Amino acid sequence: VSLGGQEIIEGRLLAALRVLLASDMESVQKHDLNTLKSLDAEAPLGVANDIAVFRTLIALCVIALEHFPTKLVDDETLLKQGASGSTELAIQFRIQKKSVIIDVMRNLSRK
């Protein structure tokens, strides 16, 4: 399962959360998997369901960010202070990973 990239959120995760957070299994059965996997679909299981899904995804992103040993600002400060080649590369990679997660959170907040 992935976050970011061409799709904000991978369809399998989106569909799974929509189903898990659905209050009515009959309405779930009315939709095919592709509809449930689509972020373009107009809240197939209702607006309340999609809000719960997006809040859950944002919370998961927050948890993922908390598992990093440093904050984004710390990494940027480390880069400005200068680091050796491999350390600099590792810090840049960590910054990019965090940036992808933050972008996902921003995009989901707009939905």
mmCIF file of C-alpha atoms in Angstrom, residues 2-49:
data_model
loop_
_atom_site.group_PDB
_atom_site.id
_atom_site.type_symbol
_atom_site.label_atom_id
_atom_site.label_comp_id
_atom_site.label_asym_id
_atom_site.label_seq_id
_atom_site.Cartn_x
_atom_site.Cartn_y
_atom_site.Cartn_z
ATOM 1 C CA SER A 2 1.374 3.390 -0.884
ATOM 2 C CA LEU A 3 0.784 7.076 -0.263
ATOM 3 C CA GLY A 4 1.637 9.896 -2.632
ATOM 4 C CA GLY A 5 2.628 9.740 -6.254
ATOM 5 C CA GLN A 6 0.111 9.786 -9.082
ATOM 6 C CA GLU A 7 -2.614 8.637 -6.716
ATOM 7 C CA ILE A 8 -2.867 10.511 -3.431
ATOM 8 C CA ILE A 9 -3.783 7.238 -1.783
ATOM 9 C CA GLU A 10 -3.655 3.740 -3.196
ATOM 10 C CA GLY A 11 -7.102 2.518 -4.181
ATOM 11 C CA ARG A 12 -6.912 -0.728 -2.206
ATOM 12 C CA LEU A 13 -6.376 1.170 1.049
ATOM 13 C CA LEU A 14 -9.134 3.646 0.217
ATOM 14 C CA ALA A 15 -11.608 0.848 -0.564
ATOM 15 C CA ALA A 16 -10.650 -1.099 2.560
ATOM 16 C CA LEU A 17 -11.166 1.897 4.828
ATOM 17 C CA ARG A 18 -14.452 2.800 3.150
ATOM 18 C CA VAL A 19 -15.724 -0.718 3.806
ATOM 19 C CA LEU A 20 -14.339 -0.945 7.355
ATOM 20 C CA LEU A 21 -15.835 2.407 8.332
ATOM 21 C CA ALA A 22 -19.176 1.865 6.574
ATOM 22 C CA SER A 23 -22.217 1.774 8.809
ATOM 23 C CA ASP A 24 -24.360 -0.126 6.313
ATOM 24 C CA MET A 25 -23.045 -3.221 4.541
ATOM 25 C CA GLU A 26 -25.971 -3.171 2.099
ATOM 26 C CA SER A 27 -24.762 0.116 0.653
ATOM 27 C CA VAL A 28 -21.244 -1.337 0.343
ATOM 28 C CA GLN A 29 -22.588 -4.227 -1.725
ATOM 29 C CA LYS A 30 -24.243 -1.805 -4.159
ATOM 30 C CA HIS A 31 -20.832 -0.568 -5.364
ATOM 31 C CA ASP A 32 -18.170 -2.386 -7.310
ATOM 32 C CA LEU A 33 -14.573 -2.463 -6.124
ATOM 33 C CA ASN A 34 -13.385 0.067 -8.711
ATOM 34 C CA THR A 35 -15.862 2.647 -7.426
ATOM 35 C CA LEU A 36 -14.755 2.072 -3.835
ATOM 36 C CA LYS A 37 -11.098 2.360 -4.891
ATOM 37 C CA SER A 38 -11.632 5.654 -6.700
ATOM 38 C CA LEU A 39 -10.939 8.996 -5.101
ATOM 39 C CA ASP A 40 -12.755 10.562 -8.053
ATOM 40 C CA ALA A 41 -15.994 8.816 -7.074
ATOM 41 C CA GLU A 42 -18.409 11.193 -5.389
ATOM 42 C CA ALA A 43 -18.382 9.709 -1.822
ATOM 43 C CA PRO A 44 -19.886 6.346 -2.847
ATOM 44 C CA LEU A 45 -20.813 5.387 0.726
ATOM 45 C CA GLY A 46 -21.821 8.871 1.777
ATOM 46 C CA VAL A 47 -20.071 12.032 2.837
ATOM 47 C CA ALA A 48 -19.857 10.974 6.494
ATOM 48 C CA ASN A 49 -18.049 7.784 5.474
#
